[in-house]
Coordinates of C-alpha atoms in Angstrom, one line a residue:
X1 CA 234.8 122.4 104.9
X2 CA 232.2 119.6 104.6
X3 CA 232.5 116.7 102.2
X4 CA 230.1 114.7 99.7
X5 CA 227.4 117.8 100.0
X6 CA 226.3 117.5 103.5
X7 CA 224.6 121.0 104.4
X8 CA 225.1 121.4 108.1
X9 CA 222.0 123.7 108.3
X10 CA 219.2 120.8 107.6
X11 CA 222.1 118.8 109.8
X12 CA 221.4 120.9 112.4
X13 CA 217.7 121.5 112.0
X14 CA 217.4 117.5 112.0
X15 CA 219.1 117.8 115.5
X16 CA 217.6 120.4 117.2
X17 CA 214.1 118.8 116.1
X18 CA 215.1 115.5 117.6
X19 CA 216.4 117.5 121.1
X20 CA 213.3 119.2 121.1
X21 CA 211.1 116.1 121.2
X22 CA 213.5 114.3 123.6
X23 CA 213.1 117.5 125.9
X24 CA 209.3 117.7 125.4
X25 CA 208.9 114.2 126.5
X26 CA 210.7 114.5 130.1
X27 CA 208.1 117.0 131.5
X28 CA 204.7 117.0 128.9
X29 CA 203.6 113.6 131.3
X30 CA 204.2 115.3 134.3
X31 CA 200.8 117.2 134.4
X32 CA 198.8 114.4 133.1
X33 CA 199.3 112.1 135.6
X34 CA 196.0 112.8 137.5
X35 CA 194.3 112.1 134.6
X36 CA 196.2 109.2 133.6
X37 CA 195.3 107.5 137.0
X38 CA 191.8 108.1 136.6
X39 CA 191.4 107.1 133.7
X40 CA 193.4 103.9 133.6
X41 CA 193.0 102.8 137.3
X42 CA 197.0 102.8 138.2
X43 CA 197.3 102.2 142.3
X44 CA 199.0 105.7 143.7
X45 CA 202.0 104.1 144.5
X46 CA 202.6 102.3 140.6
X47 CA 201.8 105.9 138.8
X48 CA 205.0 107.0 139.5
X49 CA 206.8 104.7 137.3
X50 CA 205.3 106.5 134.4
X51 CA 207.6 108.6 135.0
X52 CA 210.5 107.0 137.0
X53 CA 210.8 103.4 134.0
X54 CA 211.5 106.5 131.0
X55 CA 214.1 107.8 133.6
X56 CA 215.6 104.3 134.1
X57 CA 216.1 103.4 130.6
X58 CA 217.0 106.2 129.3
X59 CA 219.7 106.9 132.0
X60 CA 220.7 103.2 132.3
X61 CA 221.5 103.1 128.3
X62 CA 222.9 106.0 127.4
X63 CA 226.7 105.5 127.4
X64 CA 226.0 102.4 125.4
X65 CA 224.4 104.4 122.9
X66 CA 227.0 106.8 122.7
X67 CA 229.1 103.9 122.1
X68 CA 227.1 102.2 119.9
X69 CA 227.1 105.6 117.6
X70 CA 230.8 105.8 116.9
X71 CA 230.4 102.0 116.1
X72 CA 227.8 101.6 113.9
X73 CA 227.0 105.2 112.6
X74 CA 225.7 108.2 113.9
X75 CA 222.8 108.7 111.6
X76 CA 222.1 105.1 112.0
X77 CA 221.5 105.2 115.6
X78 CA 219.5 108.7 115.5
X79 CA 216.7 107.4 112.7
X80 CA 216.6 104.1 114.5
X81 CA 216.3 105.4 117.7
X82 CA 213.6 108.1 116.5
X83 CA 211.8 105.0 115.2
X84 CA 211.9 103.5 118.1
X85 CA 210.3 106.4 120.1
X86 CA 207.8 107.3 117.7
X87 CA 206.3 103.5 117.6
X88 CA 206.4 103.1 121.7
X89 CA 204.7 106.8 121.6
X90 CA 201.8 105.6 119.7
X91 CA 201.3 102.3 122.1
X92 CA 201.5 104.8 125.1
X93 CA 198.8 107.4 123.3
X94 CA 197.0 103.5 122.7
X95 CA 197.9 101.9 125.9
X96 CA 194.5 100.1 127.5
X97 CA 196.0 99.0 130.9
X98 CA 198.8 100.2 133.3
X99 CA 201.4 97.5 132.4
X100 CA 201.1 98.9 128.6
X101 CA 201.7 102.2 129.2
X102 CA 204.7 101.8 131.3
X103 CA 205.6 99.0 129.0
X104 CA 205.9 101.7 125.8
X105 CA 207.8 104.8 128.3
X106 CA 210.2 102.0 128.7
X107 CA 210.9 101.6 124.9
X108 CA 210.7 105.9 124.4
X109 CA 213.6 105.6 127.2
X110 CA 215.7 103.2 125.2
X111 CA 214.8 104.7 121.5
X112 CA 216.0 108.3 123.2
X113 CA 219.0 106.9 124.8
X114 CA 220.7 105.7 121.4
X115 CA 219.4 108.5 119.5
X116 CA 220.3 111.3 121.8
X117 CA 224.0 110.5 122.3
X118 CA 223.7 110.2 118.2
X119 CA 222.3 113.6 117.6
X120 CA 224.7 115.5 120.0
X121 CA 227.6 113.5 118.0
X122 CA 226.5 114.2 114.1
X123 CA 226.5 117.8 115.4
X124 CA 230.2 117.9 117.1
X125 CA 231.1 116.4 114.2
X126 CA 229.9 118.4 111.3
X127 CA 230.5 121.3 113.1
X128 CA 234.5 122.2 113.5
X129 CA 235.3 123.4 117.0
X130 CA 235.5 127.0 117.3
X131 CA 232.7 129.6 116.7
X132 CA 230.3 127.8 114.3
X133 CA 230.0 124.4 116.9
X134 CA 229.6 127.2 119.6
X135 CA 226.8 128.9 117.6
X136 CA 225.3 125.3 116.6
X137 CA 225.3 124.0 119.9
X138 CA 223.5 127.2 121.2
X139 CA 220.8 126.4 118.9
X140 CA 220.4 122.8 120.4
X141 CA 221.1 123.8 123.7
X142 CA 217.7 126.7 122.9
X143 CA 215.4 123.4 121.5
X144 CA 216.7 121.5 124.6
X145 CA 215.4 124.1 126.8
X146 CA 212.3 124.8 125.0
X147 CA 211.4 121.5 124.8
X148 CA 211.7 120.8 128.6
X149 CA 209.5 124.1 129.5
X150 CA 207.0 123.6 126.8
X151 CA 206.0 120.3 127.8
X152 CA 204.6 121.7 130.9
X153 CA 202.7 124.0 129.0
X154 CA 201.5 121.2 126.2
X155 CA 201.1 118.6 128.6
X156 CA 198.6 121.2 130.8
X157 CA 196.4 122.4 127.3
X158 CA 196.3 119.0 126.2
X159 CA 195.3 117.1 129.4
X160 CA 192.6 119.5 130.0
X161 CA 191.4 120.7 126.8
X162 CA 191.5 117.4 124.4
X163 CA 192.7 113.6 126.2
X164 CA 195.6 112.7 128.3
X165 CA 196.9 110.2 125.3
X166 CA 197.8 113.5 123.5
X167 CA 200.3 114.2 125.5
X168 CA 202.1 110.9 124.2
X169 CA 200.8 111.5 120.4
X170 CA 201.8 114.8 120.2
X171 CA 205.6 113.0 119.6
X172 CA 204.9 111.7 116.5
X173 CA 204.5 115.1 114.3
X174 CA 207.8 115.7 116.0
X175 CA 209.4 112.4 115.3
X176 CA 208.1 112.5 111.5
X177 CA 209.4 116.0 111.1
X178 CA 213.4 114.9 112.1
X179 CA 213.2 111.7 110.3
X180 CA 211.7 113.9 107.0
X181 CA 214.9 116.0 107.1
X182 CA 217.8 113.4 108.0
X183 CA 217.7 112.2 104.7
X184 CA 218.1 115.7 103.0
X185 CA 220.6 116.8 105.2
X186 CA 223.9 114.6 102.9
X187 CA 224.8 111.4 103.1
X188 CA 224.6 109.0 105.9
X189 CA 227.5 109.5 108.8
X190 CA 229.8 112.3 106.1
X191 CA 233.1 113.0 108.0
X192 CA 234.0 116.5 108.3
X193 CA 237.3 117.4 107.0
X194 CA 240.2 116.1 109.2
X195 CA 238.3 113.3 111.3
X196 CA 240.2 109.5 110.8
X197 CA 238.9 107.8 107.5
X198 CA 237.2 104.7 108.1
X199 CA 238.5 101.4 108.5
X200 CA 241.9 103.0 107.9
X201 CA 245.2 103.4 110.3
X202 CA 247.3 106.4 110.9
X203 CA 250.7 106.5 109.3
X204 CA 252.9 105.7 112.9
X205 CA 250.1 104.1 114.9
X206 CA 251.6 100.2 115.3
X207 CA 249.0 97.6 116.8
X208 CA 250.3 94.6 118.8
X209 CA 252.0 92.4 116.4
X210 CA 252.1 94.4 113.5
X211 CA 255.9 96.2 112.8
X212 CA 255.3 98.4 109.7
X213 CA 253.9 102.0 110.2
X214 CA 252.7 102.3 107.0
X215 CA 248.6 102.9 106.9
X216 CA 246.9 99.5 106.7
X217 CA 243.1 98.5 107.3
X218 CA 241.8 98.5 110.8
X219 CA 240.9 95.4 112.2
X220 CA 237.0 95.0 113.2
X221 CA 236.7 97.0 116.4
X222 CA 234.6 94.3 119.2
X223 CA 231.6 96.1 120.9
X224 CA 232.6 95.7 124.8
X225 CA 229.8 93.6 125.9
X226 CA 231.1 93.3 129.4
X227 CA 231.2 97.1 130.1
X228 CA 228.2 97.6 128.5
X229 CA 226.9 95.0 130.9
X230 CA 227.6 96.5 133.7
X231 CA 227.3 100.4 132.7
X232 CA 223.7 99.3 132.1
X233 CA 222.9 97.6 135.4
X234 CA 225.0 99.7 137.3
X235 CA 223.3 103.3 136.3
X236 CA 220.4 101.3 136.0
X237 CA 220.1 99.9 139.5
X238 CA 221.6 103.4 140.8
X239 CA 218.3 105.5 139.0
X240 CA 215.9 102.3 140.1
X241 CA 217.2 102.7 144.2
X242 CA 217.2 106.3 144.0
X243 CA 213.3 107.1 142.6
X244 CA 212.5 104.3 145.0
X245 CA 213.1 106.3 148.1
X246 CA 210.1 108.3 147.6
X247 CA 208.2 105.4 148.9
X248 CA 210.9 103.5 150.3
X249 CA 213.3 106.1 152.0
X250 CA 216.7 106.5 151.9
X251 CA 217.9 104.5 154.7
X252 CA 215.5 101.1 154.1
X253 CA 217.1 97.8 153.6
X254 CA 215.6 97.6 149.9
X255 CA 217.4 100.8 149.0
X256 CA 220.1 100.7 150.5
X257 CA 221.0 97.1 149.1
X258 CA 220.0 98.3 145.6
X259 CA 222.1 101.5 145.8
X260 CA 225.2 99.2 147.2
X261 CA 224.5 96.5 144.4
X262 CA 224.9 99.7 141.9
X263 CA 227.9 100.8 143.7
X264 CA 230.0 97.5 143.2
X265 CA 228.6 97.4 139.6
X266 CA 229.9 100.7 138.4
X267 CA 233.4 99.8 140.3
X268 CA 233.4 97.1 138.3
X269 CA 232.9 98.9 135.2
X270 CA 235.6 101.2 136.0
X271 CA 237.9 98.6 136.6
X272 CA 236.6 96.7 133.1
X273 CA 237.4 99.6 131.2
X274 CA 241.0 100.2 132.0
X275 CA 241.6 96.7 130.7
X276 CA 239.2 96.8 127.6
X277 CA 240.6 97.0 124.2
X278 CA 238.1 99.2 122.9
X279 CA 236.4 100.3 126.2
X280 CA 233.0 101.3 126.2
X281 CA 234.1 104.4 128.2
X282 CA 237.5 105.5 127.7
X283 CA 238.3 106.6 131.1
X284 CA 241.5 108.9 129.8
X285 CA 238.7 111.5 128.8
X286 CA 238.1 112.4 132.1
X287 CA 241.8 113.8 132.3
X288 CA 240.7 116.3 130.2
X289 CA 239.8 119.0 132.8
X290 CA 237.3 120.5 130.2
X291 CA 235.5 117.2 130.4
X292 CA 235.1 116.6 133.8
X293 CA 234.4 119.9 134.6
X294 CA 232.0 119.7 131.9
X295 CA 230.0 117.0 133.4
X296 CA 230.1 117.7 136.8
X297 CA 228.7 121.1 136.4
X298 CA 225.9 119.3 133.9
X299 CA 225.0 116.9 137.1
X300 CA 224.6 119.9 139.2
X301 CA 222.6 122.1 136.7
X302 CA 220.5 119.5 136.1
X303 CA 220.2 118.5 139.4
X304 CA 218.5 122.1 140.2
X305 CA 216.7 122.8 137.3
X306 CA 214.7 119.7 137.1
X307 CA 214.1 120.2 140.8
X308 CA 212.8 123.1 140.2
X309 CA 210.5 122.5 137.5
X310 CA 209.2 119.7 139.4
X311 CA 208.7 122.1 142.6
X312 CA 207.2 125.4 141.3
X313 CA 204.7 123.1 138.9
X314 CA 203.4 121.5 142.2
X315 CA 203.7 125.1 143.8
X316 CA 201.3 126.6 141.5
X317 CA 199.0 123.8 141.7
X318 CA 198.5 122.7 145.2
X319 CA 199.4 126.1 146.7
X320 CA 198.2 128.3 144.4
X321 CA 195.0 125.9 143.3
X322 CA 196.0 126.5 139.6
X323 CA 194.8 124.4 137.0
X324 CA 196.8 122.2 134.4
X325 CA 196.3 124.7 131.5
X326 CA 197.3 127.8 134.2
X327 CA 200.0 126.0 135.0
X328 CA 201.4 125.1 131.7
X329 CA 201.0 129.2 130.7
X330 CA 202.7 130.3 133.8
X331 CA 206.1 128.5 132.5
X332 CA 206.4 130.2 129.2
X333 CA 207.9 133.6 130.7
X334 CA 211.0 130.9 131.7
X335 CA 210.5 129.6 128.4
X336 CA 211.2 132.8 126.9
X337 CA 214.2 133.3 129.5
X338 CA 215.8 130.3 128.8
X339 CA 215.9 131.2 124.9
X340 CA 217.1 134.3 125.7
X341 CA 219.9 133.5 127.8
X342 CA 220.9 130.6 125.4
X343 CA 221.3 133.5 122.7
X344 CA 223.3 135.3 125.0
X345 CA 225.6 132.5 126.2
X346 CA 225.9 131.6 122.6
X347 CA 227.7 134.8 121.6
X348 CA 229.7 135.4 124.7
X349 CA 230.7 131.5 124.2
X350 CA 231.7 132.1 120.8
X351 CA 234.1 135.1 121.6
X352 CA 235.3 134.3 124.9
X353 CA 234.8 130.5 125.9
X354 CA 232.6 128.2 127.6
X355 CA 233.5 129.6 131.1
X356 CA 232.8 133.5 130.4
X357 CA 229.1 132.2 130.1
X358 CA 229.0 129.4 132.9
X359 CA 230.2 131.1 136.0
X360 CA 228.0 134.3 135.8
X361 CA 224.7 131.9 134.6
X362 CA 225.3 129.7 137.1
X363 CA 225.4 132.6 139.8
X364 CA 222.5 134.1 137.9
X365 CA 220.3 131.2 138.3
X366 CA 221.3 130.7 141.9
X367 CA 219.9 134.0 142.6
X368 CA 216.6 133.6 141.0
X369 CA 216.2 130.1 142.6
X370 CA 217.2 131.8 145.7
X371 CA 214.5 134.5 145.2
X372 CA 211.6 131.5 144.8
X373 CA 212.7 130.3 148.2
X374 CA 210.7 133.1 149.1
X375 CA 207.5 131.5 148.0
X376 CA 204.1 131.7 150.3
X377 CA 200.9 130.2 150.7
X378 CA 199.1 133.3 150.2
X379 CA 201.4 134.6 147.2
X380 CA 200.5 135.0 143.5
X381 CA 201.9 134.5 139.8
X382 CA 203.2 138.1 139.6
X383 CA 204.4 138.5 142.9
X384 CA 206.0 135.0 143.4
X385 CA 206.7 133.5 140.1
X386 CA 207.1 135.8 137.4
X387 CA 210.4 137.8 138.0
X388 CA 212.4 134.3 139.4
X389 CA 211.5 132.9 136.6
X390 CA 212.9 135.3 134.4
X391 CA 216.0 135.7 136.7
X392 CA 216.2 131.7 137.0
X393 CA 215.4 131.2 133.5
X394 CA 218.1 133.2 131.5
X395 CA 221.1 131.9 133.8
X396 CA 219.9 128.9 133.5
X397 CA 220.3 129.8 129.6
X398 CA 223.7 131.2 130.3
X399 CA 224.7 127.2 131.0
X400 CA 222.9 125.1 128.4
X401 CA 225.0 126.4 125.9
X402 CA 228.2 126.6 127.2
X403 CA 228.2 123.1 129.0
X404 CA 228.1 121.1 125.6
X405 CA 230.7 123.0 124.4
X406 CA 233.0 122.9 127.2
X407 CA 232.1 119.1 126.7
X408 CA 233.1 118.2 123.6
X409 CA 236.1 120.6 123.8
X410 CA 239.2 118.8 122.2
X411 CA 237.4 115.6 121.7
X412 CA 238.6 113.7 118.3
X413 CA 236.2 112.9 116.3
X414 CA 236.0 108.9 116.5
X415 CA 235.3 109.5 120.0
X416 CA 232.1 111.9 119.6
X417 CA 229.5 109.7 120.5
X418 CA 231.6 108.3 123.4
X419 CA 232.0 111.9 125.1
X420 CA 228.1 112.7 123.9
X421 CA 226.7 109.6 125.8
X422 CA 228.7 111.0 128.7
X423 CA 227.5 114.0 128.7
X424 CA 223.7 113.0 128.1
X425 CA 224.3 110.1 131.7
X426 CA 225.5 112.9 133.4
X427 CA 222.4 115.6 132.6
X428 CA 220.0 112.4 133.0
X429 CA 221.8 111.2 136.4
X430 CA 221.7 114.3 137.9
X431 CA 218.4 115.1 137.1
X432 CA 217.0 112.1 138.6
X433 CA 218.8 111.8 141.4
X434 CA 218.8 115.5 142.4
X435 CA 214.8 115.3 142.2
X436 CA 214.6 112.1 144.2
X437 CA 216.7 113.4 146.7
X438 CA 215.2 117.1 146.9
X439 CA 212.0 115.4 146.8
X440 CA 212.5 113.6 150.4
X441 CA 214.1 116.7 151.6
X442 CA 211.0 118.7 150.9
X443 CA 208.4 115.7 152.1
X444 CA 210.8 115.8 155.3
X445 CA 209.9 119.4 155.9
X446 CA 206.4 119.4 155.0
X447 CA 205.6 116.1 157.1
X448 CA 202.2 114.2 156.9
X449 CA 200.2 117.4 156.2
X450 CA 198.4 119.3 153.3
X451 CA 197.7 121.8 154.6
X452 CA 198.9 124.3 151.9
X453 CA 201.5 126.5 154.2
X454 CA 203.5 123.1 154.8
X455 CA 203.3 122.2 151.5
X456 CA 204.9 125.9 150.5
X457 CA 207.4 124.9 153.1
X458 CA 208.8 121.9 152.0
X459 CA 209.1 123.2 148.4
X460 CA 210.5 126.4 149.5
X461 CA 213.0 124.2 150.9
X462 CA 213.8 122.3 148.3
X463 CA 213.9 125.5 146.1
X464 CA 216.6 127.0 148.3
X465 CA 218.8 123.8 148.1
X466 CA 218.6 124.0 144.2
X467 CA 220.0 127.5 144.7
X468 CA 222.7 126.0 146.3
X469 CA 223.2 123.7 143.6
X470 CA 224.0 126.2 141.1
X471 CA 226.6 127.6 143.5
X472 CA 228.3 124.6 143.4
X473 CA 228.0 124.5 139.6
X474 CA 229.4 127.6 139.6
X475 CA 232.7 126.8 141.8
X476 CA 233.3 123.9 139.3
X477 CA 233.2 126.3 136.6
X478 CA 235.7 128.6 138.3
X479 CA 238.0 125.9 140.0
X480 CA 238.2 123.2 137.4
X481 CA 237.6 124.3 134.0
X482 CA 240.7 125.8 132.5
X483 CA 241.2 129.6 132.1
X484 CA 242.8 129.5 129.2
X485 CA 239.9 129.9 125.7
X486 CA 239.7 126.6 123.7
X487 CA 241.0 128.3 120.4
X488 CA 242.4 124.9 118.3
X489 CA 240.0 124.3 115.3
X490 CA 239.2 121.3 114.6
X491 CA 239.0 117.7 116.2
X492 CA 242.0 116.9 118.4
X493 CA 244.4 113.9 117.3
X494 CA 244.2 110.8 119.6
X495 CA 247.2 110.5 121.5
X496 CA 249.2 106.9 121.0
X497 CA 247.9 105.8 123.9
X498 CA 244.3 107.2 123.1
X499 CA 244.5 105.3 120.2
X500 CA 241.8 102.7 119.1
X501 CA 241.5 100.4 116.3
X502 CA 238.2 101.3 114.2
X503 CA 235.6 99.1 113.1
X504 CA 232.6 100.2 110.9
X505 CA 231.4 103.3 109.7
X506 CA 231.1 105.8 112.3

């Protein structure tokens, strides 16, 4: 039942658009930065941080954006942050010098990192738990995964057929496209039936120094500027120390006092937020065993999947000698497999829960990651690429899905954007610091040469620990996630002691 004609189809077409451009962006650079150095004379060591700054923001931001959501409104925070990202996408197709281009991927980090949280939350939230969130977070999970393996494809026929700068253009089409159907899609931040009504308390619910329990007006909720603080600067300096180790290493001074920094940051977040009145984290979600589990697995699979992207793309092109356009086509057969399996998981989500899907696609994509282990210098698209992909590819599918239900399982409503901006650190964090990691694994392997057989070693290597990574995904999913099927429709009711006093519209 959905109120003040909101239609939860152009709801969740707005959504998935805004996923898929979120996606697109994280890999479409990766195969234009040749071209970008050349052409805008970046030192080898600084061209990283095309990259590595969009990583930074976006990770560093995102629980404050899924904070900021629940606060100030959902569909607030998506057109903003779209806006945001569109504009810093034109400077970057613009950009004249270095420092501009990195300047704009830092402003499409922070414009993703409060619309993303934003997105995932309208969804939860006009979507009831139970089949029809399952079968509407399949269809964001499929735009997420498109978008990620597309962009190696666009970013390769763009770079070498038209101009590196489209590759930061093509966004905007994209961007115009989800801000065109927001406004169609109902009124601005509708509550589906049974979520808390704004700025009003629950009959029972008694705030310090008030004695009657009949409902009254909330008092303005206060954004929690110190967690927010040090959220921000925590995950922030942990993402800047970790994709500093490629040139830095692990166990250099530098990093090692920036990863320590982060460390007594984010205990001091911790500690914050189990004194905060309105935390910017509400640390009592991670008792929930589907949301822990949830999120760990998401680190893991995203640990290995971005890895591997990042390994088989450098595979084909400086083992195999493929071009960027070559490249780019030889990831559409895992394009394809990661639609298909996220049409599976959807349906075997939908009548048996999250973990029916999650334990067999993590197993599934171990194997076929386990399979490109078996990589060699002399090897060849249809003998050492084509059928992991596939396998790799559609268990990777089997996850995407499931995850961001088993997420947002038994989450009340007024705490959407909270347990989305969770779940969005968690993919981001394990991304980047599985690829920063795996990354000086493989260099370790390969040593000073590049020579192509000890190039195909190192990311042979890395391939094989990304296998392992989806092993351990899959153990969470067996040990930690509950048997029992999710099965109660609709948002959960906060607990007294969950309970938070509302502020404005969320």
């Amino acid at each position: 039942m959905y109120k003040n004609s909101l239609r939860p189809g152009l709801v969740l077409a707005a959504v998935t658009v805004a996923q898929f451009v979120f996606a697109l962006d994280m890999s479409v650079v990766n195969v234009a930065l040749p071209a970008i150095r050349t052409a805008l004379g970046f030192a080898p060591l600084d061209l990283s941080w095309v990259v590595h700054v969009y990583a930074l923001t976006f990770g560093g931001l995102l629980l404050l954006g899924g904070r900021a959501c629940d606060l100030y409104g959902r569909r607030r925070l998506l057109v903003t942050g779209l806006a945001v990202f569109g504009l810093c996408s034109l400077a970057g197709g613009l950009a004249q010098e270095p420092w501009q281009l990195v300047a704009a991927r830092a402003g499409q980090g922070i414009g993703a990192a409060a619309a993303a949280p934003a997105a995932l939350a309208m969804l939860t939230t006009t979507f009831t738990e139970g089949p029809r969130r399952v079968r509407a977070l399949g269809v964001w999970s499929a735009a997420n995964a498109a978008g990620g393996a597309l962009g190696v494809l666009a970013g390769g026929l763009l770079t070498e057929y038209a101009s590196w700068r489209w590759v930061m253009l093509v966004n905007l089409p994209v961007v115009a496209v989800a801000l065109a159907l927001l406004p169609a899609a109902g009124p601005a931040d509708v509550r589906p039936a049974g979520e808390r009504p704004v700025g009003v308390r629950p009959v029972g619910e008694r705030p310090v120094g008030v004695r009657s329990v009949e409902e009254r007006p909330a008092r303005r909720e206060r954004p929690d500027v110190p967690g927010a603080v040090l959220a921000t600067g925590g995950v922030g300096l942990l993402v800047f120390g970790v994709v500093r180790t490629e040139a830095r290493g692990w166990t250099s001074p530098a990093t090692l006092a920036t990863l320590a920094a982060a460390a007594v940051l984010l205990a001091a977040f911790v500690v914050t937020e189990t004194r905060a009145p309105a935390p910017l984290l509400r640390l009592g979600l991670l008792r929930s065993r589907w949301v822990a589990g949830a999120n760990l697995l998401v680190f893991l699979a995203a640990a290995g999947q971005f890895t591997a992207f990042y390994f088989v793309s450098l595979y084909l092109q400086q083992v195999l000698g493929l071009g960027a356009a070559a490249t780019g086509t030889a990831f559409l057969p895992f394009s394809a497999g990661l639609v298909a399996g996220t049409v599976v998981a959807t349906r075997v989500t939908a009548a048996r829960g999250p973990r029916a899907a999650l334990v067999p696609g993590a197993l599934l994509a171990a194997a076929g990651l386990a399979w490109f282990a078996g990589i060699s210098p002399d090897g060849g698209f249809l003998t050492d690429v084509l059928g992991p992909s596939l396998v790799t590819s559609i268990g990777t599918g089997l996850v995407l899905a499931p995850v961001a239900a088993a997420a947002t399982t038994g989450i009340a409503a007024h705490e959407a954007g909270r347990a989305s901006g969770l779940l969005n650190s968690s993919r981001q964090l394990g991304g980047c610091v599985g690829l920063a990691a795996l990354a000086t694994v493989a260099a370790h392997r390969t040593g000073t040469s590049t020579d192509p057989g000890a190039l195909n070693d190192g990311y042979a290597l890395g391939l094989a620990v990304c296998a392992a990574l989806f092993v351990l995904a899959a153990v969470v999913a067996t040990v930690v996630l509950p048997r029992r099927r999710p099965d109660t429709p609709g948002p959960r009711p906060a607990t007294p002691a969950e309970k938070q006093p509302e502020g404005t519209p969320a």
